[in-house]
Structures are given as C-alpha cells and as structure tokens.
C-alpha cells in the first residue's frame, strides 16, 4: 500500500466509493475529506449494519483511524452532529478522533434557502443541501468560517450582513418574502458548534505533521468537477484530483508520491440535470435502475442510467492522472445478452474521442457504440478471479485497452468482503 492514497469518483458520483474507501482505509492512520459537504452520501455496510456517510470521511469507522474534515469542505454543523450521533447509536465512537478545519466554511440555513430559490431558475437538480450558495459566499468573501464562530461579535455581524444580502436576493430577484428567525441559527449552527468546537483545529498543519499514512476520499465525481465536469451541470467544488491541494491546504508537492485511483461503475448513472450521452430510457432504463438499486443515498431520487461511456472515463483517467480504476457493480450486468460501450461521440458529422468542453456538443452528440457479448454466470459476491466468466473478463480488457490504465480491483457486492484484486 502507498503511504498516500487518493480514492475519487471517475464518473458523476455514486460510483460506490464508500465501500471501497472503507475497505482500503483499514491500513491507514488518517482519512480526509477535502471538498463538498453533505451533498455526498457514501454507503458502507458493516456486519449487516448500513452507514451513510455525508460529511465524515468513511475511514473514521475503523476504530484506529483519525478523520479530518479539511478546509475545502462546506460543513452543515447540524447535519454533522446528527451524523455523529447516528453512528454512535450504532456503537461506533467518533468525536475524540475527528478534526475539523478552522478554515472550512459553514453551510448556513440561508444557503439552503438560496439553493431552493436558485433551483427554480437553474434546474441543475442540486441536492438542496446549500452547497452551491455556501461556496458562492466563500468566493464572494462573505462566507462564515469555523474560526469565526469562536468570536461571537464577529459572527453576529457577519450573519446580520449576510441576512440582509439574502433578503435582497430573495425579494428583489425572486419576489419571495424572506424572514429568518435567529433562534433557527441558534439551533442549526450555534448549538452543534458548541458540541463540536473542541475538534476545530488547523488541519493543514495536522496533516503536515501526521502524514504517515493518509487516505483522501473524494466526493461526487470527476464529471461533476466545477472546472473539468459538464459545466454548468456540476457541483460547486473541484471534485477531481484538482481539489486535493486547495481542499487540504497542502502544497501539490505533498502529493507527488500519492497514488490516485478512480472508482467507476460498470455502467453509468447520474442524478440531477445535465448532458448524459449514453443515457437509456423506458423499459431498458427501468431494468437497469431496478437491478442496480439506483436511487440516491442522500435524496432518494431515482438515478438516470445508461451504458458505460469510455470517452468520459478516459477524460477522468487523464484529468486525475489515475493509476488505475476500481470497477464496481459489474454483477448488475450479469445476464445481459449484449453490452454496449460508448467509444466516441458523433456531432454534426464529426467524431469526438476527447471529452468536449462544449455543452452544446455534449447535449446533442450521438454515442458511437461497440457491442460486446454478455455473460451467463453470476459475478455477484465473487472473490476468486478464476471464476470470472470469460466474457466478463473480455469486457474488462476492452475497457482497459481503451483507457490505458488497469482495472486493479473489482467490487462484487455491497458487503466488505465482496471484492477481488486483479
Ligand atoms: P449540489 O452539489 O447539491 O450543488 O448539486 C450539483 C449537482 O451535483 C447535481 O446534479 C447533484 O445531483 C450532483 N451531486 C451532488 N452531490 C452528489 C453525490 O454525492 N453523488 C451524485 N451526484 C451528486
């Protein structure tokens, strides 16, 4: 195992990162989340008990592992407190081994309200967790950081200014009355802060000084990255490897010996709006959605589904300089007589093999498919590579040949033990 390992999404999120990080983080002392917030929902099943991690790094579920919520995250303190309480109710102790960055921004109740208002016009299909507005305030230099909560006067002044600003947007842009009861801020922010304040430190310094073995857990996925994804149908952070340095406060030099793996499903899903060239509809979609249990872990929304898109996956390999792919949910394709894989896009008579920046191209291109034979046997729960059906192996080889990096691991079910290394 490398001393620094990065596991991130190679598609539009929901690739099954939670289970992979849980499995791999056992060997690490520290695990770090560095971008996003409670929009994430990383699912882990341990001894039949299901955990959905929204803000905490998944590795923290291992008793020895210290968890870090780094500065690039936007943190809903009430959601974090509830997440900790939920995990503790399942018998796992958290607070004494969690650190939260003093530079991380706080998701305020009015950010969630703005998320709802903006959605009326934008139709991005956000998780409504206030993520975009929290980052918007950060970059407008109006955000509230964890450190500000230690200074009551400064906090109150900033909140007052922010509320005036939000009121203006709500009333003048959206024509909606806006009132916020300050008791609400007390419940949603101040009380959870009192519960968590001992854990707030300079996490960049902590990581510089405690870097023996660290696993970094990306949230969302490369195609949702604010710069490299399907803009504007993206999340508001760098959810690819580009977010590592600014999200942790560590120099890019720190990551020079890190290994980076992308998690990808054997097919493709996305939640929310935006282009999806290989999307399928109707009965074909129903079948894939039901077989794959494709409903959002955070919002419960049915996910859009489609065939594996190698143009997009190669983009993720290149953007992140991936050392390899961890492929999940191959078993969902068990029993399909034929499997389609997208190898290029066609738009206006032109063939695209590189993932285009243009939304117009992404929205209106036609996928060019190769059709591969399916397999009859089951790959569910497989732990022995010699039992992999030959056509399943051919499918994996086809992917590897196209993207130019190996598939290093297969996840074959939701339980911890259901995987195999290739
Ligand atoms: P936001 O991150 O809530 O602003 O949502 C922006 C876009 O990212 C929407 O399309 C969401 O559905 C998507 N998104 C955000 N978080 C996740 C995630 O953890 N998994 C999958 N999609 C996500």
Short mmCIF file of C-alpha atoms and ligand atoms in Angstrom, two decimals:
data_model
loop_
_atom_site.label_atom_id
_atom_site.label_comp_id
_atom_site.label_asym_id
_atom_site.label_seq_id
_atom_site.Cartn_x
_atom_site.Cartn_y
_atom_site.Cartn_z
CA UNK A 1 0.00 0.00 0.00
CA UNK A 2 1.24 3.53 -0.75
CA UNK A 3 1.55 5.96 2.18
CA UNK A 4 -0.78 8.43 0.48
CA UNK A 5 -3.76 7.09 -1.36
CA UNK A 6 -6.47 9.06 -3.12
CA UNK A 7 -9.81 7.45 -3.97
CA UNK A 8 -12.18 9.54 -6.02
CA UNK A 9 -15.15 9.29 -8.35
CA UNK A 10 -14.39 8.79 -12.05
CA UNK A 11 -17.96 9.45 -13.21
CA UNK A 12 -20.93 11.55 -12.00
CA UNK A 13 -20.71 10.36 -8.38
CA UNK A 14 -22.44 7.36 -6.79
CA UNK A 15 -19.76 5.01 -8.09
CA UNK A 16 -19.60 3.08 -4.81
CA UNK A 17 -16.66 4.97 -3.26
CA UNK A 18 -17.90 4.43 0.31
CA UNK A 19 -17.42 0.69 0.29
CA UNK A 20 -14.01 0.95 -1.40
CA UNK A 21 -12.71 3.59 0.99
CA UNK A 22 -14.00 1.60 3.95
CA UNK A 23 -12.11 -1.46 2.74
CA UNK A 24 -8.85 0.30 1.90
CA UNK A 25 -8.75 2.73 4.82
CA UNK A 26 -8.19 -0.03 7.35
CA UNK A 27 -4.46 0.19 6.55
CA UNK A 28 -4.31 3.98 7.04
CA UNK A 29 -3.92 6.11 10.17
CA UNK A 30 -5.76 9.17 8.88
CA UNK A 31 -8.60 9.69 6.41
CA UNK A 32 -9.52 13.02 4.86
CA UNK A 33 -12.49 14.57 3.10
CA UNK A 34 -11.38 17.71 1.26
CA UNK A 35 -14.30 19.08 -0.82
CA UNK A 36 -18.07 19.14 -0.99
CA UNK A 37 -20.32 18.75 2.00
CA UNK A 38 -23.44 16.87 2.99
CA UNK A 39 -24.40 16.53 -0.69
CA UNK A 40 -22.31 13.33 -0.57
CA UNK A 41 -23.74 10.01 0.57
CA UNK A 42 -21.11 7.29 0.84
CA UNK A 43 -22.72 3.98 1.76
CA UNK A 44 -20.98 1.26 3.76
CA UNK A 45 -22.42 -2.00 5.06
CA UNK A 46 -20.52 -3.49 8.00
CA UNK A 47 -21.80 -6.73 9.54
CA UNK A 48 -25.20 -6.05 8.03
CA UNK A 49 -25.39 -2.52 9.51
CA UNK A 50 -25.72 0.25 6.93
CA UNK A 51 -23.95 3.60 7.36
CA UNK A 52 -24.42 6.55 5.03
CA UNK A 53 -21.52 8.96 5.41
CA UNK A 54 -22.37 12.50 4.32
CA UNK A 55 -19.68 14.69 5.89
CA UNK A 56 -17.39 12.34 7.80
CA UNK A 57 -14.61 10.54 5.96
CA UNK A 58 -15.59 6.89 5.67
CA UNK A 59 -12.28 5.65 7.13
CA UNK A 60 -13.25 7.03 10.53
CA UNK A 61 -15.43 3.93 11.02
CA UNK A 62 -12.22 1.98 11.73
CA UNK A 63 -11.50 2.37 15.46
CA UNK A 64 -7.83 3.40 14.97
CA UNK A 65 -8.46 5.83 12.10
CA UNK A 66 -8.44 9.60 12.68
CA UNK A 67 -10.85 11.56 10.46
CA UNK A 68 -10.23 15.01 9.03
CA UNK A 69 -12.77 17.42 7.56
CA UNK A 70 -10.40 19.69 5.67
CA UNK A 71 -10.69 23.34 4.70
CA UNK A 72 -12.13 22.79 1.21
CA UNK A 73 -15.36 21.42 2.63
CA UNK A 74 -18.53 23.33 3.38
CA UNK A 75 -19.97 22.00 6.61
CA UNK A 76 -23.55 21.87 7.80
CA UNK A 77 -22.85 21.62 11.54
CA UNK A 78 -26.27 20.29 12.47
CA UNK A 79 -26.03 17.56 9.82
CA UNK A 80 -22.55 16.68 11.10
CA UNK A 81 -23.72 16.41 14.70
CA UNK A 82 -26.62 14.19 13.62
CA UNK A 83 -24.33 12.02 11.53
CA UNK A 84 -22.01 11.51 14.50
CA UNK A 85 -24.96 10.69 16.79
CA UNK A 86 -26.36 8.22 14.29
CA UNK A 87 -23.02 6.40 14.01
CA UNK A 88 -22.57 6.40 17.78
CA UNK A 89 -26.05 4.93 18.22
CA UNK A 90 -24.75 2.03 16.12
CA UNK A 91 -21.92 1.52 18.61
CA UNK A 92 -19.04 3.38 16.93
CA UNK A 93 -17.20 6.18 18.81
CA UNK A 94 -16.37 9.27 16.75
CA UNK A 95 -15.79 12.73 18.33
CA UNK A 96 -12.48 12.06 20.07
CA UNK A 97 -10.81 11.19 16.75
CA UNK A 98 -12.29 13.78 14.42
CA UNK A 99 -10.67 17.08 13.42
CA UNK A 100 -12.42 19.88 11.57
CA UNK A 101 -10.55 22.66 9.79
CA UNK A 102 -10.82 26.12 11.31
CA UNK A 103 -10.79 27.43 7.72
CA UNK A 104 -13.69 25.28 6.49
CA UNK A 105 -16.81 27.25 5.61
CA UNK A 106 -20.11 26.79 7.40
CA UNK A 107 -23.28 25.99 5.48
CA UNK A 108 -25.81 28.42 6.95
CA UNK A 109 -29.61 27.91 6.94
CA UNK A 110 -29.97 30.74 4.40
CA UNK A 111 -27.64 28.91 1.98
CA UNK A 112 -30.17 26.08 1.84
CA UNK A 113 -32.92 28.55 1.21
CA UNK A 114 -30.97 30.14 -1.65
CA UNK A 115 -30.23 26.68 -3.10
CA UNK A 116 -34.01 26.16 -3.38
CA UNK A 117 -34.57 29.56 -4.97
CA UNK A 118 -31.71 29.18 -7.48
CA UNK A 119 -33.01 25.75 -8.47
CA UNK A 120 -36.25 27.35 -9.64
CA UNK A 121 -34.28 29.13 -12.36
CA UNK A 122 -31.28 26.88 -12.99
CA UNK A 123 -32.63 23.31 -12.96
CA UNK A 124 -29.25 21.80 -12.12
CA UNK A 125 -31.08 19.34 -9.86
CA UNK A 126 -28.89 20.02 -6.83
CA UNK A 127 -29.19 18.07 -3.59
CA UNK A 128 -30.60 21.26 -1.93
CA UNK A 129 -28.00 20.98 0.84
CA UNK A 130 -26.89 24.61 0.36
CA UNK A 131 -23.59 23.60 -1.26
CA UNK A 132 -23.52 26.00 -4.23
CA UNK A 133 -24.56 29.07 -2.19
CA UNK A 134 -22.05 28.23 0.58
CA UNK A 135 -19.24 28.18 -1.99
CA UNK A 136 -20.70 31.29 -3.63
CA UNK A 137 -20.43 33.16 -0.30
CA UNK A 138 -16.89 31.83 0.16
CA UNK A 139 -15.76 33.23 -3.19
CA UNK A 140 -17.67 36.48 -2.67
CA UNK A 141 -15.64 36.78 0.55
CA UNK A 142 -18.78 36.86 2.64
CA UNK A 143 -18.61 33.31 3.98
CA UNK A 144 -18.51 32.27 7.62
CA UNK A 145 -15.62 30.02 8.56
CA UNK A 146 -15.39 27.73 11.56
CA UNK A 147 -12.92 30.12 13.17
CA UNK A 148 -15.49 32.93 13.06
CA UNK A 149 -17.78 31.00 15.39
CA UNK A 150 -15.27 31.47 18.22
CA UNK A 151 -15.79 35.23 18.06
CA UNK A 152 -19.43 35.88 18.86
CA UNK A 153 -19.42 39.58 17.89
CA UNK A 154 -17.79 38.98 14.54
CA UNK A 155 -20.11 36.03 13.88
CA UNK A 156 -23.25 38.05 14.65
CA UNK A 157 -22.07 40.95 12.48
CA UNK A 158 -21.37 38.68 9.52
CA UNK A 159 -24.69 36.86 9.90
CA UNK A 160 -26.55 40.16 10.01
CA UNK A 161 -24.86 41.35 6.79
CA UNK A 162 -25.49 38.03 5.11
CA UNK A 163 -29.15 38.03 6.04
CA UNK A 164 -29.60 41.49 4.56
CA UNK A 165 -27.96 40.32 1.35
CA UNK A 166 -30.07 37.12 1.13
CA UNK A 167 -33.21 39.13 1.84
CA UNK A 168 -32.38 41.38 -1.12
CA UNK A 169 -31.85 38.43 -3.45
CA UNK A 170 -34.99 36.64 -2.28
CA UNK A 171 -37.22 39.68 -2.52
CA UNK A 172 -35.76 41.64 -5.43
CA UNK A 173 -34.71 38.77 -7.72
CA UNK A 174 -37.25 36.09 -6.84
CA UNK A 175 -40.09 38.19 -5.41
CA UNK A 176 -40.28 35.98 -2.31
CA UNK A 177 -40.66 37.19 1.24
CA UNK A 178 -37.69 36.25 3.36
CA UNK A 179 -37.50 36.16 7.11
CA UNK A 180 -35.18 34.20 9.26
CA UNK A 181 -35.70 33.68 12.95
CA UNK A 182 -32.37 33.98 14.76
CA UNK A 183 -33.44 31.09 17.04
CA UNK A 184 -33.12 28.99 13.93
CA UNK A 185 -29.43 29.93 13.67
CA UNK A 186 -29.03 29.05 17.34
CA UNK A 187 -30.44 25.54 16.74
CA UNK A 188 -28.81 24.84 13.37
CA UNK A 189 -25.39 26.39 13.91
CA UNK A 190 -24.53 27.54 17.43
CA UNK A 191 -25.64 24.50 19.42
CA UNK A 192 -23.97 21.98 17.09
CA UNK A 193 -20.85 24.21 17.15
CA UNK A 194 -20.77 24.02 20.97
CA UNK A 195 -20.85 20.23 20.64
CA UNK A 196 -18.03 20.15 18.07
CA UNK A 197 -15.83 23.15 18.90
CA UNK A 198 -13.09 21.17 20.68
CA UNK A 199 -12.42 19.37 17.41
CA UNK A 200 -11.73 22.51 15.34
CA UNK A 201 -8.03 22.97 14.55
CA UNK A 202 -5.60 23.91 11.77
CA UNK A 203 -5.98 20.63 9.87
CA UNK A 204 -3.37 21.51 7.21
CA UNK A 205 -0.76 21.73 9.99
CA UNK A 206 -2.08 18.50 11.48
CA UNK A 207 -1.70 16.76 8.11
CA UNK A 208 1.80 18.14 7.53
CA UNK A 209 2.85 16.76 10.90
CA UNK A 210 0.91 13.46 10.83
CA UNK A 211 1.37 12.17 7.33
CA UNK A 212 2.50 8.65 7.99
CA UNK A 213 -0.34 7.07 6.08
CA UNK A 214 -3.27 9.07 4.80
CA UNK A 215 -6.22 8.22 2.58
CA UNK A 216 -8.02 11.04 0.78
CA UNK A 217 -11.66 10.47 -0.10
CA UNK A 218 -13.11 12.47 -2.97
CA UNK A 219 -16.84 13.15 -3.02
CA UNK A 220 -19.11 13.41 -6.10
CA UNK A 221 -17.05 12.59 -9.22
CA UNK A 222 -14.77 13.97 -11.92
CA UNK A 223 -17.64 14.70 -14.31
CA UNK A 224 -19.20 16.90 -11.61
CA UNK A 225 -15.98 18.88 -11.09
CA UNK A 226 -16.61 22.64 -11.35
CA UNK A 227 -13.81 23.03 -13.94
CA UNK A 228 -13.46 19.64 -15.61
CA UNK A 229 -17.06 18.39 -15.48
CA UNK A 230 -20.17 19.05 -17.56
CA UNK A 231 -20.40 22.72 -16.59
CA UNK A 232 -22.83 24.22 -15.53
CA UNK A 233 -24.37 20.87 -14.54
CA UNK A 234 -21.75 20.26 -11.90
CA UNK A 235 -21.22 20.65 -8.20
CA UNK A 236 -19.50 23.78 -6.87
CA UNK A 237 -16.13 22.30 -5.89
CA UNK A 238 -13.17 20.61 -7.57
CA UNK A 239 -14.33 17.03 -7.12
CA UNK A 240 -11.47 15.65 -9.22
CA UNK A 241 -7.85 15.39 -8.06
CA UNK A 242 -7.58 19.11 -8.86
CA UNK A 243 -9.24 19.76 -5.49
CA UNK A 244 -6.60 18.00 -3.41
CA UNK A 245 -4.19 20.87 -2.77
CA UNK A 246 -6.66 23.69 -2.24
CA UNK A 247 -9.06 21.38 -0.40
CA UNK A 248 -6.49 20.27 2.16
CA UNK A 249 -4.26 23.35 2.33
CA UNK A 250 -1.27 21.20 1.36
CA UNK A 251 1.19 22.02 -1.41
CA UNK A 252 0.94 19.99 -4.65
CA UNK A 253 4.45 18.78 -3.71
CA UNK A 254 2.93 16.88 -0.80
CA UNK A 255 1.01 14.67 -3.24
CA UNK A 256 3.93 13.80 -5.53
CA UNK A 257 4.20 10.27 -4.12
CA UNK A 258 0.45 9.71 -3.80
CA UNK A 259 -1.34 7.04 -5.78
CA UNK A 260 -4.69 8.01 -7.25
CA UNK A 261 -7.44 5.55 -8.13
CA UNK A 262 -10.78 6.32 -9.70
CA UNK A 263 -13.91 4.40 -8.82
CA UNK A 264 -16.25 3.71 -11.74
CA UNK A 265 -19.40 1.67 -12.22
CA UNK A 266 -19.51 -0.95 -14.98
CA UNK A 267 -22.31 1.17 -16.46
CA UNK A 268 -23.19 4.82 -15.80
CA UNK A 269 -25.60 6.87 -13.71
CA UNK A 270 -26.23 10.48 -12.87
CA UNK A 271 -28.66 12.35 -10.64
CA UNK A 272 -29.92 15.80 -11.47
CA UNK A 273 -29.90 17.57 -14.82
CA UNK A 274 -27.25 17.85 -17.49
CA UNK A 275 -25.92 16.01 -20.52
CA UNK A 276 -25.63 12.22 -20.46
CA UNK A 277 -24.83 10.95 -23.97
CA UNK A 278 -25.27 7.22 -23.20
CA UNK A 279 -28.48 7.56 -21.19
CA UNK A 280 -31.17 4.92 -21.82
CA UNK A 281 -34.90 5.38 -21.33
CA UNK A 282 -38.14 3.44 -20.90
CA UNK A 283 -38.08 -0.25 -20.06
CA UNK A 284 -34.36 -0.57 -20.65
CA UNK A 285 -33.76 2.13 -18.03
CA UNK A 286 -36.25 0.61 -15.57
CA UNK A 287 -34.49 -2.73 -15.74
CA UNK A 288 -31.02 -1.28 -15.15
CA UNK A 289 -32.25 1.03 -12.38
CA UNK A 290 -34.01 -1.78 -10.52
CA UNK A 291 -31.16 -4.26 -10.94
CA UNK A 292 -28.62 -1.70 -9.76
CA UNK A 293 -30.82 -0.23 -6.98
CA UNK A 294 -30.15 3.17 -8.49
CA UNK A 295 -31.77 5.57 -6.03
CA UNK A 296 -29.85 8.47 -4.43
CA UNK A 297 -28.28 7.82 -0.99
CA UNK A 298 -28.73 11.47 0.02
CA UNK A 299 -32.01 12.43 -1.64
CA UNK A 300 -33.66 9.10 -2.59
CA UNK A 301 -34.14 10.39 -6.15
CA UNK A 302 -34.21 7.75 -8.93
CA UNK A 303 -30.93 7.97 -10.82
CA UNK A 304 -30.68 8.34 -14.58
CA UNK A 305 -28.95 5.29 -16.05
CA UNK A 306 -27.02 4.38 -19.20
CA UNK A 307 -24.20 2.42 -20.78
CA UNK A 308 -20.55 2.84 -19.87
CA UNK A 309 -19.04 5.88 -21.58
CA UNK A 310 -15.36 5.35 -22.29
CA UNK A 311 -14.86 8.85 -23.72
CA UNK A 312 -15.91 10.23 -20.34
CA UNK A 313 -13.95 7.61 -18.38
CA UNK A 314 -10.76 8.33 -20.35
CA UNK A 315 -11.29 12.01 -19.52
CA UNK A 316 -11.34 11.07 -15.82
CA UNK A 317 -8.17 9.00 -16.25
CA UNK A 318 -6.39 11.94 -17.88
CA UNK A 319 -7.66 14.72 -15.60
CA UNK A 320 -6.71 12.83 -12.43
CA UNK A 321 -3.62 11.02 -13.83
CA UNK A 322 -5.20 7.87 -12.46
CA UNK A 323 -3.00 4.91 -11.54
CA UNK A 324 -5.94 2.61 -12.12
CA UNK A 325 -9.66 2.03 -11.93
CA UNK A 326 -11.67 0.27 -9.28
CA UNK A 327 -14.75 -1.09 -11.01
CA UNK A 328 -18.00 -1.59 -9.12
CA UNK A 329 -21.37 -3.23 -9.80
CA UNK A 330 -20.25 -5.49 -12.65
CA UNK A 331 -22.81 -8.01 -11.36
CA UNK A 332 -25.63 -5.65 -12.40
CA UNK A 333 -24.74 -6.53 -16.00
CA UNK A 334 -24.94 -10.30 -15.32
CA UNK A 335 -27.36 -11.98 -17.71
CA UNK A 336 -27.44 -9.21 -20.34
CA UNK A 337 -27.12 -10.93 -23.75
CA UNK A 338 -25.21 -7.94 -25.12
CA UNK A 339 -23.47 -4.97 -23.53
CA UNK A 340 -22.95 -1.65 -25.24
CA UNK A 341 -19.92 0.57 -24.60
CA UNK A 342 -19.54 4.09 -25.94
CA UNK A 343 -16.20 4.62 -27.71
CA UNK A 344 -16.75 8.04 -29.36
CA UNK A 345 -19.31 10.79 -29.83
CA UNK A 346 -20.64 11.97 -33.16
CA UNK A 347 -21.79 15.57 -33.54
CA UNK A 348 -22.51 17.38 -36.80
CA UNK A 349 -20.68 14.72 -38.80
CA UNK A 350 -17.58 14.98 -36.65
CA UNK A 351 -16.24 12.20 -34.41
CA UNK A 352 -15.09 13.17 -30.90
CA UNK A 353 -12.77 10.92 -28.93
CA UNK A 354 -11.76 13.60 -26.45
CA UNK A 355 -14.36 14.70 -23.91
CA UNK A 356 -15.62 18.08 -25.18
CA UNK A 357 -15.92 21.21 -23.05
CA UNK A 358 -18.93 22.35 -25.08
CA UNK A 359 -22.33 21.77 -23.51
CA UNK A 360 -23.90 22.01 -26.96
CA UNK A 361 -21.80 19.06 -28.19
CA UNK A 362 -22.35 17.02 -25.02
CA UNK A 363 -26.10 17.58 -25.10
CA UNK A 364 -26.62 16.85 -28.77
CA UNK A 365 -23.98 14.29 -29.70
CA UNK A 366 -24.83 10.68 -30.54
CA UNK A 367 -22.84 7.98 -28.80
CA UNK A 368 -20.89 5.61 -31.08
CA UNK A 369 -21.20 2.13 -29.54
CA UNK A 370 -19.27 -1.11 -29.69
CA UNK A 371 -21.45 -4.07 -28.75
CA UNK A 372 -19.82 -6.81 -26.71
CA UNK A 373 -21.26 -10.23 -25.84
CA UNK A 374 -22.66 -10.57 -22.32
CA UNK A 375 -22.10 -13.48 -19.92
CA UNK A 376 -24.38 -16.07 -18.37
CA UNK A 377 -22.79 -16.84 -15.00
CA UNK A 378 -23.09 -14.67 -11.90
CA UNK A 379 -20.33 -12.35 -10.76
CA UNK A 380 -22.21 -11.37 -7.58
CA UNK A 381 -20.09 -11.72 -4.46
CA UNK A 382 -17.19 -13.20 -6.44
CA UNK A 383 -13.87 -13.24 -4.59
CA UNK A 384 -11.95 -15.61 -6.86
CA UNK A 385 -10.72 -14.20 -10.16
CA UNK A 386 -10.60 -17.62 -11.84
CA UNK A 387 -14.41 -17.77 -11.55
CA UNK A 388 -14.91 -14.61 -13.61
CA UNK A 389 -16.88 -15.58 -16.77
CA UNK A 390 -14.64 -15.25 -19.88
CA UNK A 391 -16.90 -12.63 -21.47
CA UNK A 392 -16.85 -10.55 -18.27
CA UNK A 393 -13.07 -10.67 -18.42
CA UNK A 394 -13.21 -9.59 -22.08
CA UNK A 395 -15.40 -6.65 -21.09
CA UNK A 396 -12.79 -5.56 -18.51
CA UNK A 397 -9.95 -5.96 -21.03
CA UNK A 398 -11.86 -3.87 -23.58
CA UNK A 399 -12.18 -1.07 -21.02
CA UNK A 400 -8.50 -1.27 -20.02
CA UNK A 401 -7.33 -1.17 -23.63
CA UNK A 402 -9.36 1.94 -24.30
CA UNK A 403 -8.49 3.95 -21.19
CA UNK A 404 -4.85 2.85 -20.99
CA UNK A 405 -4.73 2.10 -17.25
CA UNK A 406 -5.51 -1.17 -15.46
CA UNK A 407 -8.64 -2.12 -13.59
CA UNK A 408 -6.97 -3.04 -10.31
CA UNK A 409 -9.93 -4.13 -8.25
CA UNK A 410 -13.49 -5.29 -8.71
CA UNK A 411 -16.23 -4.74 -6.15
CA UNK A 412 -18.78 -7.53 -6.46
CA UNK A 413 -21.38 -6.60 -3.84
CA UNK A 414 -22.12 -4.13 -1.02
CA UNK A 415 -20.58 -6.17 1.83
CA UNK A 416 -16.99 -5.57 2.98
CA UNK A 417 -15.75 -9.00 1.84
CA UNK A 418 -17.29 -8.85 -1.66
CA UNK A 419 -14.32 -7.79 -3.81
CA UNK A 420 -11.34 -9.12 -5.68
CA UNK A 421 -7.97 -7.68 -6.70
CA UNK A 422 -6.97 -8.14 -10.31
P1 LIG B 1 -25.00 20.14 -5.41
O1 LIG B 1 -23.67 19.52 -5.19
O2 LIG B 1 -26.01 19.77 -4.36
O3 LIG B 1 -24.91 21.60 -5.68
O4 LIG B 1 -25.61 19.51 -6.78
C1 LIG B 1 -25.00 19.75 -8.05
C2 LIG B 1 -25.07 18.51 -8.92
O5 LIG B 1 -24.22 17.52 -8.38
C3 LIG B 1 -26.45 17.87 -9.01
O6 LIG B 1 -26.61 17.29 -10.29
C4 LIG B 1 -26.39 16.78 -7.96
O7 LIG B 1 -27.31 15.73 -8.23
C5 LIG B 1 -24.96 16.32 -8.11
N1 LIG B 1 -24.40 15.74 -6.89
C6 LIG B 1 -24.00 16.36 -5.78
N2 LIG B 1 -23.53 15.51 -4.87
C7 LIG B 1 -23.61 14.29 -5.43
C8 LIG B 1 -23.24 12.99 -4.99
O8 LIG B 1 -22.70 12.79 -3.90
N3 LIG B 1 -23.50 11.98 -5.86
C9 LIG B 1 -24.02 12.19 -7.09
N4 LIG B 1 -24.36 13.39 -7.54
C10 LIG B 1 -24.17 14.43 -6.73
#
